[in-house]
Coordinates of C-alpha atoms and ligand atoms in Angstrom, one line a residue:
Chain A
M1 CA 158.2 169.7 195.9
T2 CA 157.0 170.4 192.4
R3 CA 155.3 167.4 190.8
L4 CA 153.7 168.7 187.6
T5 CA 155.0 171.6 185.5
L6 CA 153.2 173.2 182.5
D7 CA 155.4 175.7 180.6
H8 CA 153.7 177.9 178.0
L9 CA 151.5 174.9 177.1
N10 CA 149.3 175.0 174.0
V11 CA 146.7 172.2 173.4
G12 CA 144.3 171.5 170.6
Y13 CA 142.5 168.8 168.7
G14 CA 144.3 169.2 165.4
G15 CA 142.7 172.5 164.4
A16 CA 143.4 175.8 166.1
D17 CA 144.8 175.6 169.6
I18 CA 141.9 175.5 172.2
V19 CA 144.1 176.2 175.3
K20 CA 146.9 178.6 175.0
D21 CA 150.0 179.6 176.8
I22 CA 149.4 177.9 180.2
S23 CA 152.2 178.0 182.7
L24 CA 151.4 176.5 186.0
S25 CA 152.9 174.0 188.5
V26 CA 151.3 171.7 191.0
G27 CA 153.3 170.6 194.0
S28 CA 153.3 167.5 196.2
G29 CA 150.3 167.6 198.5
E30 CA 148.7 170.5 196.6
I31 CA 145.3 170.9 195.1
V32 CA 144.9 173.4 192.3
A33 CA 141.4 174.1 191.1
I34 CA 140.6 175.1 187.6
I35 CA 137.5 177.2 187.3
G36 CA 135.9 179.0 184.3
P37 CA 132.8 179.2 182.1
N38 CA 131.5 176.4 179.8
G39 CA 133.7 176.0 176.7
A40 CA 136.7 177.8 178.3
G41 CA 138.9 174.8 177.6
K42 CA 139.2 173.3 181.1
S43 CA 138.6 169.8 179.9
T44 CA 140.8 170.3 177.0
L45 CA 143.7 171.4 179.3
L46 CA 143.3 168.2 181.4
K47 CA 143.0 166.0 178.2
G48 CA 146.3 167.6 177.0
L49 CA 148.0 166.7 180.2
A50 CA 146.6 163.1 180.0
G51 CA 147.6 162.8 176.4
V52 CA 144.2 162.5 174.9
A53 CA 144.3 166.0 173.3
R54 CA 147.4 167.1 171.5
V55 CA 150.0 169.3 173.0
T56 CA 151.1 171.5 170.1
S57 CA 153.8 173.5 171.9
G58 CA 155.3 174.1 175.3
G59 CA 156.7 171.9 178.1
L60 CA 155.0 169.4 180.3
E61 CA 156.8 167.5 183.0
V62 CA 156.0 165.2 185.9
D63 CA 158.7 164.6 188.5
G64 CA 161.3 165.7 185.9
T65 CA 160.0 163.3 183.1
D66 CA 158.9 165.0 179.9
L67 CA 155.4 163.9 179.1
V68 CA 154.9 165.5 175.8
P69 CA 156.2 162.5 173.7
L70 CA 154.3 159.9 175.8
S71 CA 151.0 158.2 174.9
P72 CA 148.1 158.3 177.4
F73 CA 149.0 154.8 178.4
E74 CA 152.6 155.8 179.1
R75 CA 151.6 158.8 181.0
A76 CA 149.3 156.6 183.1
I77 CA 152.3 154.4 183.9
Q78 CA 154.2 157.5 184.9
G79 CA 151.7 158.0 187.7
V80 CA 149.3 160.4 185.9
A81 CA 145.6 159.5 186.6
F82 CA 143.0 161.3 184.6
M83 CA 139.3 161.1 185.4
P84 CA 137.6 162.3 182.3
Q85 CA 134.4 164.4 182.5
D86 CA 132.2 161.8 180.7
R87 CA 132.5 158.2 179.5
N88 CA 134.7 157.7 182.6
V89 CA 133.6 154.1 183.5
F90 CA 133.4 150.8 181.5
R91 CA 129.6 150.6 181.3
T92 CA 129.5 146.9 180.6
L93 CA 131.7 146.0 183.6
T94 CA 130.6 145.8 187.2
V95 CA 131.9 148.4 189.6
T96 CA 134.3 145.8 191.1
E97 CA 135.5 144.8 187.6
N98 CA 136.0 148.5 186.8
L99 CA 138.2 148.9 189.9
E100 CA 140.1 145.7 189.3
T101 CA 140.8 146.6 185.6
S102 CA 142.2 149.9 186.6
A103 CA 145.0 148.3 188.5
W104 CA 146.3 146.3 185.5
G105 CA 149.9 145.0 186.1
H106 CA 149.7 145.2 189.8
D107 CA 149.4 142.0 191.9
D108 CA 148.0 143.6 195.0
I109 CA 144.6 144.4 193.5
R110 CA 142.7 143.2 196.6
A111 CA 144.6 145.5 198.9
R112 CA 144.1 148.5 196.5
M113 CA 140.4 147.7 196.3
D114 CA 140.1 147.7 200.1
E115 CA 142.0 151.0 200.2
V116 CA 139.8 152.7 197.7
I117 CA 136.5 151.4 199.3
A118 CA 137.8 152.7 202.6
L119 CA 138.3 156.1 201.0
L120 CA 135.0 156.0 199.2
P121 CA 132.8 153.8 201.4
T122 CA 129.6 154.5 199.4
L123 CA 131.1 152.3 196.7
S124 CA 130.4 149.2 198.7
G125 CA 126.7 149.7 198.2
Y126 CA 126.9 148.9 194.4
L127 CA 130.1 147.0 193.8
N128 CA 128.3 144.3 191.8
K129 CA 126.2 146.5 189.7
A130 CA 127.0 147.1 186.0
A131 CA 128.5 150.6 185.8
G132 CA 126.2 151.5 182.9
G133 CA 123.3 151.2 185.3
L134 CA 124.6 153.5 188.0
S135 CA 123.1 156.9 188.9
G136 CA 125.2 159.9 187.8
G137 CA 126.6 160.3 191.4
Q138 CA 127.4 156.6 191.8
R139 CA 129.1 156.6 188.4
Q140 CA 131.4 159.6 189.5
M141 CA 132.3 157.8 192.7
A142 CA 133.2 154.7 190.7
A143 CA 135.2 156.8 188.2
L144 CA 137.1 158.4 191.0
G145 CA 137.7 155.1 192.6
M146 CA 139.2 153.8 189.3
T147 CA 141.7 156.6 189.1
L148 CA 142.8 155.9 192.7
M149 CA 143.4 152.2 191.9
S150 CA 146.7 153.1 190.3
R151 CA 148.0 155.0 193.3
P152 CA 148.8 158.0 191.2
T153 CA 151.3 160.7 191.9
I154 CA 149.3 163.2 189.8
L155 CA 145.5 163.2 189.8
L156 CA 143.6 165.1 187.0
V157 CA 139.9 165.2 187.8
D158 CA 137.3 166.8 185.6
E159 CA 134.2 167.8 187.4
P160 CA 134.1 164.8 189.8
T161 CA 131.2 166.1 191.7
A162 CA 128.9 166.5 188.7
G163 CA 125.6 164.6 189.5
L164 CA 126.4 164.2 193.2
S165 CA 123.9 165.1 195.8
P166 CA 125.0 168.3 197.8
N167 CA 126.2 166.5 200.9
L168 CA 128.2 164.1 198.7
V169 CA 129.9 167.0 197.0
G170 CA 131.6 168.1 200.1
E171 CA 132.3 164.5 201.1
M172 CA 134.1 163.8 197.8
L173 CA 136.0 167.0 197.9
D174 CA 137.1 166.2 201.4
V175 CA 138.3 162.8 200.5
L176 CA 140.3 164.3 197.7
A177 CA 141.8 166.9 200.0
N178 CA 142.7 164.4 202.8
L179 CA 144.2 162.0 200.2
T180 CA 146.2 164.8 198.7
R181 CA 147.7 165.9 202.0
H182 CA 148.4 162.3 203.2
A183 CA 149.7 160.6 200.1
G184 CA 151.6 163.7 198.8
I185 CA 150.0 163.6 195.4
G186 CA 149.3 166.6 193.3
V187 CA 145.8 167.3 192.2
L188 CA 144.5 169.4 189.4
I189 CA 140.7 169.6 189.7
V190 CA 138.1 171.2 187.3
E191 CA 135.0 172.1 189.3
Q192 CA 131.6 173.7 188.6
N193 CA 131.0 173.8 192.4
A194 CA 133.6 176.6 192.5
R195 CA 133.0 177.7 196.0
A196 CA 133.1 174.2 197.4
A197 CA 136.3 173.6 195.5
L198 CA 138.0 176.8 196.6
T199 CA 137.5 176.0 200.2
R200 CA 139.6 172.8 199.7
A201 CA 142.0 173.9 197.1
D202 CA 145.3 175.5 197.8
R203 CA 145.5 177.6 194.7
A204 CA 143.0 178.2 191.9
V205 CA 143.3 179.3 188.3
V206 CA 140.5 180.9 186.2
L207 CA 140.5 179.8 182.6
V208 CA 138.7 182.0 180.1
D209 CA 138.7 181.5 176.3
G210 CA 141.6 179.0 176.7
R211 CA 143.9 181.4 178.6
L212 CA 144.7 181.8 182.3
R213 CA 142.8 184.9 183.5
R214 CA 143.8 184.6 187.1
V215 CA 146.1 182.5 189.3
G216 CA 146.3 182.8 193.0
P217 CA 145.7 181.4 196.4
A218 CA 142.2 179.8 196.5
A219 CA 141.1 181.7 199.6
E220 CA 142.1 184.9 197.9
L221 CA 140.2 184.2 194.7
A222 CA 137.1 183.1 196.6
G223 CA 137.2 186.3 198.6
E224 CA 137.3 188.6 195.6
P225 CA 134.2 190.8 195.2
D226 CA 134.1 190.2 191.4
F227 CA 134.5 186.4 191.9
G228 CA 131.2 185.7 190.2
A229 CA 132.3 187.7 187.2
L230 CA 135.6 186.0 187.0
F231 CA 133.9 182.6 187.2
F232 CA 131.4 183.3 184.5
G233 CA 134.0 185.0 182.4
D234 CA 132.4 188.4 182.1
H235 CA 134.6 191.1 181.0
A236 CA 133.4 193.3 183.7
Chain B
M1 CA 114.4 114.7 167.4
Q2 CA 116.9 113.7 164.7
L3 CA 116.3 117.2 163.4
I4 CA 117.2 118.8 166.7
L5 CA 120.4 116.6 167.0
N6 CA 121.4 117.6 163.5
A7 CA 120.7 121.3 164.4
I8 CA 122.9 121.0 167.5
A9 CA 125.7 119.4 165.5
S10 CA 125.7 122.4 163.0
A11 CA 125.4 124.8 165.9
A12 CA 128.5 123.1 167.5
V13 CA 130.5 123.7 164.3
L14 CA 129.3 127.4 164.1
A15 CA 129.5 128.4 167.7
P16 CA 133.2 128.9 168.3
A17 CA 133.6 130.9 165.1
A18 CA 130.6 133.0 166.0
I19 CA 132.2 133.7 169.3
G20 CA 135.5 134.6 167.5
F21 CA 133.5 136.9 165.1
T22 CA 131.8 138.6 168.1
L23 CA 135.1 139.2 169.8
I24 CA 136.6 140.9 166.7
F25 CA 133.4 142.9 166.2
T26 CA 133.3 144.1 169.8
L27 CA 137.0 145.0 169.8
F28 CA 137.2 146.7 166.4
R29 CA 133.7 147.3 165.3
Y30 CA 133.8 145.7 161.9
T31 CA 132.3 142.7 160.2
N32 CA 135.0 140.2 159.5
F33 CA 133.7 138.5 156.3
A34 CA 136.9 136.4 156.2
A35 CA 135.5 134.3 159.1
G36 CA 134.6 131.4 156.7
A37 CA 137.9 131.6 154.8
L38 CA 139.8 131.5 158.1
M39 CA 137.8 128.4 159.2
T40 CA 138.5 126.8 155.8
A41 CA 142.2 127.5 156.2
G42 CA 142.0 125.9 159.6
A43 CA 140.2 122.9 158.2
F44 CA 142.9 122.5 155.5
A45 CA 145.6 122.9 158.0
A46 CA 144.1 120.1 160.2
W47 CA 143.7 118.0 157.0
Q48 CA 147.3 118.6 155.9
M49 CA 148.7 117.6 159.3
N50 CA 146.3 114.6 159.4
D51 CA 147.5 113.7 155.9
L52 CA 151.2 113.9 157.1
G53 CA 150.3 111.3 159.7
L54 CA 149.4 113.2 162.8
P55 CA 146.3 112.1 164.6
I56 CA 143.3 114.3 164.1
W57 CA 143.4 115.9 167.5
L58 CA 147.0 117.0 166.9
G59 CA 145.9 118.3 163.5
G60 CA 143.2 120.2 165.2
I61 CA 145.6 121.9 167.5
C62 CA 147.8 122.8 164.5
A63 CA 144.7 124.2 162.9
V64 CA 143.9 126.4 165.9
A65 CA 147.5 127.7 166.0
F66 CA 147.5 128.2 162.2
A67 CA 144.3 130.1 161.9
S68 CA 145.3 132.1 165.1
G69 CA 148.5 133.1 163.4
L70 CA 146.8 133.8 160.1
L71 CA 144.3 136.2 161.6
M72 CA 147.1 137.9 163.5
L73 CA 149.2 138.2 160.3
S74 CA 146.2 139.6 158.3
D75 CA 145.5 142.0 161.1
R76 CA 149.1 143.3 161.1
V77 CA 149.2 143.6 157.3
V78 CA 145.7 144.9 156.4
F79 CA 143.5 145.7 159.4
E80 CA 145.9 147.4 161.8
P81 CA 147.0 150.1 159.2
L82 CA 143.2 150.8 158.7
R83 CA 142.2 151.1 162.4
G84 CA 139.7 153.7 162.9
R85 CA 138.3 153.5 159.3
S86 CA 134.7 152.9 158.9
G87 CA 133.1 149.5 159.4
G88 CA 132.1 149.5 155.7
T89 CA 135.8 149.9 154.5
L90 CA 136.9 147.1 156.8
L91 CA 134.1 144.9 155.7
L92 CA 135.2 145.4 152.1
V93 CA 138.8 144.7 153.1
S94 CA 137.8 141.5 154.8
I95 CA 135.9 140.3 151.7
A96 CA 139.0 140.8 149.7
L97 CA 141.0 139.0 152.3
S98 CA 138.5 136.2 152.2
V99 CA 138.8 135.9 148.4
I100 CA 142.6 135.8 148.7
I101 CA 142.7 133.1 151.3
D102 CA 140.1 131.1 149.3
N103 CA 142.2 131.3 146.2
V104 CA 145.4 130.4 147.9
I105 CA 143.8 127.3 149.2
R106 CA 142.3 126.5 145.8
F107 CA 145.8 127.0 144.2
A108 CA 147.4 124.8 146.7
Y109 CA 144.9 122.1 147.1
G110 CA 142.6 122.2 144.0
T111 CA 138.9 121.9 144.3
Q112 CA 139.0 118.2 145.2
I113 CA 136.9 117.2 148.2
R114 CA 138.9 115.8 151.1
A115 CA 138.1 114.3 154.4
F116 CA 140.1 113.6 157.6
D117 CA 141.5 110.1 157.9
L118 CA 139.3 108.7 160.5
P119 CA 138.7 105.1 161.6
L120 CA 135.5 103.9 160.0
R121 CA 133.0 103.2 162.7
P122 CA 129.4 102.4 162.3
P123 CA 126.9 105.2 163.3
L124 CA 125.5 104.8 166.8
T125 CA 121.8 104.7 167.5
Y126 CA 120.4 105.8 170.8
A127 CA 116.7 106.4 171.6
G128 CA 116.0 106.2 167.9
L129 CA 118.7 108.9 167.0
R130 CA 121.4 108.1 164.6
F131 CA 124.8 109.8 165.0
T132 CA 128.5 109.2 164.4
P133 CA 131.0 109.3 167.1
E134 CA 132.5 112.4 165.4
T135 CA 129.1 114.2 165.8
L136 CA 129.5 113.6 169.6
S137 CA 133.0 114.8 169.6
V138 CA 132.1 117.9 167.6
I139 CA 129.3 118.7 170.1
G140 CA 131.4 118.0 173.2
I141 CA 134.4 120.0 172.0
S142 CA 132.3 122.9 171.0
V143 CA 130.5 123.0 174.4
V144 CA 133.7 122.9 176.3
A145 CA 135.3 125.6 174.1
T146 CA 132.3 127.9 174.5
L147 CA 132.2 127.5 178.3
A148 CA 136.0 127.9 178.4
V149 CA 135.9 131.2 176.5
G150 CA 132.9 132.3 178.5
A151 CA 134.8 131.7 181.8
L152 CA 137.9 133.4 180.4
L153 CA 135.9 136.5 179.6
A154 CA 133.9 136.5 182.8
F155 CA 136.4 135.6 185.4
T156 CA 140.0 136.3 184.4
R157 CA 142.1 139.4 184.3
L158 CA 142.6 139.2 180.5
G159 CA 138.9 138.6 180.1
R160 CA 138.0 141.7 182.0
A161 CA 140.6 143.7 180.1
L162 CA 139.1 142.4 176.8
R163 CA 135.7 143.6 177.8
A164 CA 137.1 146.9 179.0
V165 CA 138.9 147.5 175.7
A166 CA 135.8 146.5 173.7
D167 CA 133.7 148.9 175.8
N168 CA 136.0 151.9 175.6
P169 CA 139.5 151.7 174.2
S170 CA 140.4 155.3 175.0
L171 CA 139.5 155.0 178.6
S172 CA 141.4 151.7 178.7
S173 CA 144.6 153.4 177.8
I174 CA 143.9 156.3 180.2
R175 CA 143.5 153.7 183.0
G176 CA 146.8 152.1 182.1
L177 CA 145.7 149.1 180.2
P178 CA 148.2 148.0 177.4
V179 CA 145.5 148.2 174.7
P180 CA 147.5 147.0 171.8
R181 CA 148.7 143.9 173.7
I182 CA 145.1 143.1 174.9
E183 CA 143.8 143.5 171.4
A184 CA 146.5 141.1 170.1
A185 CA 145.4 138.6 172.7
G186 CA 141.8 139.0 171.4
I187 CA 142.9 138.5 167.8
L188 CA 144.8 135.4 168.7
L189 CA 141.9 134.0 170.7
A190 CA 139.4 134.8 167.8
G191 CA 141.7 133.2 165.2
A192 CA 142.0 130.1 167.5
L193 CA 138.2 129.8 167.6
F194 CA 138.0 130.1 163.8
G195 CA 140.6 127.3 163.6
L196 CA 138.7 125.1 166.0
S197 CA 135.4 125.7 164.1
G198 CA 137.2 124.9 160.9
T199 CA 138.4 121.5 162.3
L200 CA 134.9 120.8 163.6
A201 CA 133.5 121.6 160.2
G202 CA 136.0 119.2 158.7
L203 CA 134.8 116.5 161.0
D204 CA 131.2 117.2 160.3
L205 CA 131.3 118.2 156.6
A206 CA 133.5 117.8 153.6
I207 CA 136.7 119.8 153.3
E208 CA 136.8 121.8 150.2
P209 CA 137.6 125.5 149.3
N210 CA 133.9 126.2 148.8
L211 CA 133.4 125.5 152.5
S212 CA 134.2 129.2 153.1
W213 CA 131.1 130.5 151.4
A214 CA 129.0 127.9 153.1
L215 CA 130.3 128.9 156.5
T216 CA 130.7 132.7 156.5
I217 CA 127.0 133.7 156.4
P218 CA 125.8 131.3 159.0
V219 CA 128.6 132.3 161.4
I220 CA 127.8 136.0 161.0
A221 CA 124.1 135.3 161.3
A222 CA 124.7 133.4 164.5
A223 CA 126.8 136.2 165.9
I224 CA 124.2 138.8 165.0
V225 CA 121.3 136.8 166.4
G226 CA 123.3 136.3 169.6
G227 CA 123.5 140.1 169.9
L228 CA 127.2 140.6 169.2
G229 CA 128.0 140.7 172.8
S230 CA 128.5 137.6 175.0
P231 CA 129.9 134.2 173.9
L232 CA 126.8 132.5 175.2
G233 CA 124.7 134.7 173.1
A234 CA 126.8 133.7 170.1
A235 CA 126.5 130.0 171.0
L236 CA 122.7 130.4 171.4
G237 CA 122.6 132.3 168.0
A238 CA 124.4 129.3 166.5
V239 CA 121.8 126.9 167.8
I240 CA 119.1 129.1 166.4
I241 CA 120.7 129.2 163.0
G242 CA 121.3 125.5 163.1
L243 CA 117.6 124.9 163.8
A244 CA 116.5 127.3 161.1
E245 CA 118.8 125.5 158.6
E246 CA 117.6 122.0 159.5
L247 CA 113.9 123.2 159.4
T248 CA 114.5 124.6 155.9
V249 CA 116.1 121.3 154.7
A250 CA 113.2 119.3 156.3
F251 CA 110.2 121.4 155.2
I252 CA 111.3 123.5 152.2
S253 CA 114.3 122.2 150.2
A254 CA 118.0 121.5 150.9
P255 CA 119.3 124.1 148.4
Y256 CA 117.6 126.8 150.3
K257 CA 119.7 126.1 153.4
G258 CA 122.3 128.5 152.2
A259 CA 119.8 131.3 152.2
V260 CA 118.8 130.8 155.8
G261 CA 121.6 132.9 157.1
F262 CA 120.8 135.8 154.8
V263 CA 117.1 135.7 155.7
V264 CA 117.9 135.5 159.5
I265 CA 120.3 138.5 159.3
A266 CA 117.6 140.5 157.4
L267 CA 114.9 139.6 159.9
V268 CA 117.1 140.4 162.9
L269 CA 118.1 143.8 161.4
L270 CA 114.5 144.6 160.7
L271 CA 112.8 143.4 163.9
R272 CA 115.5 143.5 166.6
P273 CA 118.6 145.3 165.7
Q274 CA 120.2 144.7 169.1
G275 CA 120.0 140.8 168.5
L276 CA 118.2 138.5 170.8
L277 CA 120.3 138.9 173.9
G278 CA 122.2 142.0 173.1
R279 CA 121.9 145.6 174.0
A280 CA 122.0 148.2 171.4
V281 CA 125.5 148.4 169.9
E282 CA 126.8 151.9 170.4
R283 CA 127.8 153.6 167.2
K284 CA 131.1 155.4 167.2
Ligands
LIG301 N1 137.2 166.4 170.7 C1 137.1 167.8 170.3 N2 137.4 168.1 169.0 C2 137.4 169.4 168.7 N3 137.0 170.4 169.5 C3 136.7 170.2 170.7 C4 136.7 168.8 171.2 N4 136.3 168.8 172.5 C5 136.1 170.0 172.8 N5 136.3 170.9 171.7 C6 136.2 172.4 171.7 O1 137.1 172.9 172.7 C7 136.5 174.0 173.3 C8 136.7 173.9 174.8 O2 136.0 172.7 175.3 P1 136.2 172.0 176.7 O3 135.4 170.8 176.7 O4 137.6 172.0 176.9 O5 135.5 173.2 177.6 P2 135.2 173.1 179.2 O6 135.8 174.3 179.8 O7 135.6 171.8 179.7 O8 133.6 173.2 179.2 P3 132.5 172.5 180.2 O9 132.5 173.4 181.4 O10 131.3 172.6 179.4 O11 133.0 171.1 180.5 C9 135.1 174.1 172.9 O12 135.0 175.1 172.0 C10 134.8 172.8 172.2 O13 133.9 172.9 171.2
LIG302 MG1 134.7 170.2 180.5

């Protein structure tokens, strides 16, 4: 079942479009990885989906609902959870407070917290620390936990493994993969750890200069001999 | 000792407003120079109700509601359309707002000095300290209000949300927080605190339109000394300003009292821009 549909989507910040002509769909229980060089527009694409950057033309739907006219808040209510690449936690709040605040409007916060901590058990080691004082990896864990507090149907995650130790990279991606399959959510993930992401993703897209360079099954892309070139955007 | 009691009494008047000012500053990143005018409007609202025959505590509640509504109204009319403008622009706008409120009060009530209609009771003495029953009420109410707002911010869902929005409004919307509603709650709360401080000022001082100027700078100074972060910081800032004012009156000269706030603001900005308790305020 298709959850998220992008139809010839263009996204920008008010000037020229940064991301151009993206058509893509993400199904229920599916992980789609976005890879590409720095500055390709990966974050801009996710921001456009979350409503933080402006969709200048094209269609964007979640479960049949047109997202384009909706604010970031309204998109969140529609089940879209976006984990930004940076400034993704409330630094002056504790980790517990960050999680609680991310389930505003729900009265089963305790149950959701337990659920998220069960998924990301390392969180329990620093629940009472101010998020501003966390290490990079701890912060990413907290930020991912916050996105899960809303029990999203669409998860947009921007480099969640940045700053994580190598063993935690695999762990976090596995958590995402399991969650995706079991809860039937659709995941769009931007990853620098391309190989690690491709082993968990169903499909992958390569974004270069704001355009989709390649779309295909993750395993197929990972196996291509010129994978490195694709990833780094060389015009080889 | 008498000096310390007097300082605590002035601090008690300033503290709720300093907390309100801090709340507005952390949510919207601007210096609301209309703090004193809102307090004065509150004082006059309380006086008006008192004059109409309501007991002073009811007058105080009316003042809290009135100042809260007035700050909300001024936000909708002037500040909301300018959201995202620089702090300097909003400061100027708030100075203009302050002048408008002051003049409306002057127009309506003249420059005559007024006081609440309170039963005349002799000052109490205890351990060599002289104080009126009103002083005790002012201190008690202020302490309770400070602790209540502190608890609200620390322990309630709304308090957490207010801190989250103050920390990062964009992330707040992304995480599904109804930011405009939470901001509105913050504005109402800040306005209520201005109204409360205004009523306390009316109990402690004389009620006249010039009150506005006498209050604005100390309130802002207290908030800045307190680090523009926590309510307890703002309350502590109020105590420090109160002390500095009383020391000035005792050892320099009463007319210089009004300069204390300016001097303290200048000193803090020079020596410790993050305030006494605060962390560096992030510029946006
Ligand atoms: N807020 C903004 N306003 C204007 N331009 C922006 C903004 N954010 C990013 N850009 C521009 O958009 C382009 C794409 O940036 P984006 O952050 O989307 O790249 P990215 O693929 O996520 O890179 P990275 O791998 O470094 O995270 C860049 O040229 C950048 O300068
Ligand atoms: Mg990026």
